[in-house]
Coordinates of N, CA and C in Angstrom, one line a residue:
M54 N 107.5 97.8 203.3 CA 107.2 98.8 204.3 C 108.5 99.4 205.0
R55 N 109.4 98.4 205.3 CA 110.6 98.8 205.9 C 111.5 99.7 205.0
K56 N 111.5 99.4 203.7 CA 112.3 100.3 202.8 C 111.7 101.7 202.7
I57 N 110.4 101.8 202.7 CA 109.7 103.0 202.6 C 110.0 103.9 203.9
F58 N 110.0 103.2 205.0 CA 110.2 103.9 206.3 C 111.7 104.3 206.4
A59 N 112.6 103.4 206.0 CA 114.0 103.8 206.0 C 114.3 104.9 205.0
A60 N 113.7 104.9 203.8 CA 113.9 106.0 202.9 C 113.4 107.3 203.5
F61 N 112.2 107.2 204.2 CA 111.7 108.4 204.7 C 112.6 109.0 205.9
L62 N 113.2 108.1 206.7 CA 114.2 108.5 207.7 C 115.4 109.2 207.1
V63 N 115.9 108.6 206.0 CA 117.1 109.2 205.3 C 116.7 110.5 204.7
F64 N 115.5 110.6 204.1 CA 115.1 111.8 203.5 C 115.0 112.9 204.5
T65 N 114.3 112.6 205.6 CA 114.1 113.7 206.7 C 115.5 114.0 207.3
T66 N 116.4 113.2 207.4 CA 117.7 113.5 207.9 C 118.4 114.5 207.0
Y67 N 118.4 114.2 205.7 CA 119.0 115.1 204.7 C 118.3 116.4 204.6
I68 N 117.0 116.4 204.7 CA 116.3 117.7 204.7 C 116.6 118.5 205.9
G69 N 116.8 117.9 207.1 CA 117.2 118.5 208.3 C 118.6 119.2 208.1
F70 N 119.5 118.6 207.5 CA 120.8 119.2 207.2 C 120.7 120.4 206.3
I71 N 120.0 120.2 205.2 CA 119.8 121.3 204.2 C 119.1 122.5 204.8
S72 N 118.0 122.2 205.6 CA 117.3 123.4 206.1 C 118.0 124.1 207.2
A73 N 118.9 123.4 207.9 CA 119.8 124.1 208.9 C 120.8 125.0 208.2
A74 N 121.3 124.6 207.0 CA 122.3 125.4 206.3 C 121.6 126.5 205.6
A75 N 120.3 126.4 205.2 CA 119.6 127.4 204.5 C 119.1 128.6 205.3
V76 N 118.9 128.3 206.6 CA 118.4 129.3 207.6 C 119.6 130.2 208.0
P77 N 119.5 131.6 207.8 CA 120.6 132.4 208.2 C 120.7 132.4 209.7
V78 N 121.9 132.3 210.2 CA 122.2 132.4 211.6 C 122.7 133.7 212.1
R79 N 122.1 134.3 213.1 CA 122.5 135.6 213.5 C 123.4 135.6 214.7
A80 N 124.0 134.5 215.0 CA 124.9 134.4 216.2 C 126.1 135.3 216.1
Q81 N 126.7 135.4 214.9 CA 127.8 136.3 214.8 C 127.4 137.8 214.9
V82 N 126.2 138.2 214.5 CA 125.8 139.6 214.6 C 125.6 139.8 216.1
I83 N 125.0 138.9 216.8 CA 124.8 139.1 218.3 C 126.1 139.1 219.0
G84 N 127.0 138.2 218.6 CA 128.3 138.2 219.3 C 129.1 139.5 219.0
K85 N 129.0 140.0 217.8 CA 129.8 141.2 217.6 C 129.2 142.4 218.3
A86 N 127.8 142.5 218.4 CA 127.2 143.5 219.2 C 127.5 143.4 220.6
M87 N 127.6 142.2 221.2 CA 128.1 142.1 222.5 C 129.5 142.5 222.7
E88 N 130.3 142.1 221.8 CA 131.7 142.5 221.8 C 131.9 144.0 221.8
N89 N 131.2 144.7 221.0 CA 131.3 146.1 220.9 C 130.8 146.8 222.1
R90 N 129.8 146.3 222.8 CA 129.2 146.8 224.0 C 130.2 146.6 225.2
M91 N 130.9 145.5 225.1 CA 131.8 145.2 226.3 C 133.2 145.7 226.1
K92 N 133.6 146.3 225.0 CA 135.0 146.6 224.7 C 135.5 147.8 225.7
D93 N 134.6 148.6 226.2 CA 135.1 149.7 227.1 C 135.0 149.2 228.6
V94 N 134.5 148.1 228.8 CA 134.4 147.6 230.3 C 135.7 146.9 230.6
P95 N 136.3 147.3 231.8 CA 137.6 146.7 232.2 C 137.4 145.2 232.5
D96 N 138.4 144.4 232.4 CA 138.4 143.0 232.7 C 138.3 142.7 234.1
G97 N 137.7 141.6 234.5 CA 137.6 141.3 235.9 C 136.3 141.7 236.6
L98 N 136.2 141.4 237.9 CA 135.0 141.7 238.6 C 135.2 143.1 239.3
K99 N 134.1 143.8 239.5 CA 134.2 145.1 240.2 C 133.2 145.0 241.4
F100 N 133.7 145.4 242.6 CA 133.0 145.4 243.8 C 133.0 146.8 244.3
R101 N 131.8 147.0 245.0 CA 131.7 148.4 245.7 C 131.2 148.1 247.1
L102 N 131.9 148.6 248.1 CA 131.5 148.4 249.4 C 131.0 149.7 250.0
S103 N 129.9 149.6 250.8 CA 129.4 150.8 251.4 C 129.0 150.6 252.9
E104 N 128.7 151.6 253.6 CA 128.4 151.4 255.0 C 127.0 150.8 255.2
G105 N 126.2 150.8 254.2 CA 124.8 150.2 254.4 C 123.8 151.3 254.5
V106 N 122.6 150.9 254.7 CA 121.4 151.8 254.8 C 121.1 152.1 256.3
E107 N 120.7 153.3 256.5 CA 120.3 153.7 257.9 C 119.1 152.9 258.3
G108 N 119.1 152.5 259.5 CA 117.9 151.7 260.0 C 118.1 150.3 259.8
A109 N 119.2 149.8 259.3 CA 119.4 148.3 259.1 C 119.5 147.6 260.5
E110 N 119.9 148.3 261.5 CA 120.0 147.7 262.8 C 118.6 147.4 263.4
A111 N 117.6 148.2 262.9 CA 116.2 148.0 263.5 C 115.4 147.0 262.7
R112 N 116.0 146.2 261.7 CA 115.3 145.3 261.0 C 114.7 144.2 262.0
E113 N 113.6 143.7 261.6 CA 113.0 142.6 262.4 C 113.6 141.3 262.0
K114 N 114.2 140.5 262.9 CA 114.8 139.2 262.7 C 113.7 138.3 262.4
Q115 N 113.8 137.5 261.4 CA 112.8 136.5 261.1 C 113.1 135.2 261.9
P116 N 112.0 134.7 262.6 CA 112.2 133.4 263.3 C 112.5 132.3 262.5
L117 N 113.2 131.3 263.0 CA 113.5 130.1 262.3 C 112.2 129.3 262.2
A118 N 112.1 128.5 261.1 CA 111.0 127.6 260.9 C 111.1 126.4 261.8
A119 N 109.9 125.9 262.3 CA 109.9 124.7 263.1 C 110.2 123.5 262.3
T120 N 111.2 122.7 262.8 CA 111.6 121.5 262.1 C 111.7 120.3 263.1
D121 N 111.7 119.1 262.5 CA 111.9 117.9 263.3 C 113.2 117.3 262.9
P122 N 114.0 116.9 263.9 CA 115.4 116.3 263.5 C 115.2 115.0 262.8
L123 N 116.1 114.6 261.9 CA 116.1 113.4 261.2 C 116.6 112.3 262.1
S124 N 116.1 111.1 262.0 CA 116.7 110.0 262.8 C 118.0 109.6 262.2
E125 N 118.8 108.9 263.0 CA 120.2 108.5 262.5 C 120.1 107.5 261.3
G126 N 119.1 106.7 261.3 CA 118.9 105.7 260.3 C 118.5 106.4 258.9
Y127 N 117.6 107.3 259.0 CA 117.1 108.1 257.9 C 118.2 108.9 257.3
A128 N 119.0 109.6 258.2 CA 120.1 110.4 257.7 C 121.1 109.5 257.0
A129 N 121.4 108.4 257.5 CA 122.4 107.5 256.9 C 121.9 107.0 255.6
N130 N 120.6 106.7 255.5 CA 120.0 106.3 254.2 C 120.1 107.4 253.1
L131 N 119.9 108.7 253.5 CA 120.0 109.8 252.6 C 121.5 110.0 252.2
L132 N 122.4 109.8 253.1 CA 123.8 110.0 252.7 C 124.3 108.9 251.9
K133 N 123.8 107.7 252.0 CA 124.2 106.6 251.1 C 123.8 106.8 249.6
R134 N 122.8 107.6 249.5 CA 122.3 107.8 248.1 C 123.2 108.9 247.4
I135 N 123.9 109.6 248.1 CA 124.8 110.6 247.4 C 126.0 109.9 246.8
P136 N 126.3 110.1 245.5 CA 127.4 109.4 244.8 C 128.7 110.0 245.4
E137 N 129.7 109.1 245.5 CA 131.0 109.6 245.9 C 131.6 110.6 245.0
S138 N 132.3 111.5 245.5 CA 133.0 112.5 244.7 C 134.2 111.9 244.1
K139 N 134.4 112.2 242.8 CA 135.5 111.7 242.1 C 136.7 112.6 242.2
T140 N 137.9 112.1 242.7 CA 139.1 112.9 242.8 C 140.1 112.5 241.8
T141 N 140.8 113.5 241.4 CA 141.9 113.2 240.4 C 143.2 113.7 241.1
T142 N 144.2 112.9 240.8 CA 145.6 113.4 241.3 C 146.3 113.9 240.1
D143 N 146.9 115.1 240.4 CA 147.7 115.7 239.3 C 149.1 115.5 239.5

């Protein structure tokens, strides 16, 4: 039974490799289409600032939600669960 199961696993592994090679991948076609679309766009980020919309001053300010403060012990327990940040020296 073990030999049959092992042979089945080896067979499915090889079939997985063959089927992956047999299926045409369109990643290069999609990549080239994206490259053609982006060739006229300048490099970097582009920002546009404006004065804003009229009536922005009259917007209704949303009230803050009601909350209960955490106790010192509970806050300390939460902070202990956070892993320490790893620093590297260059």
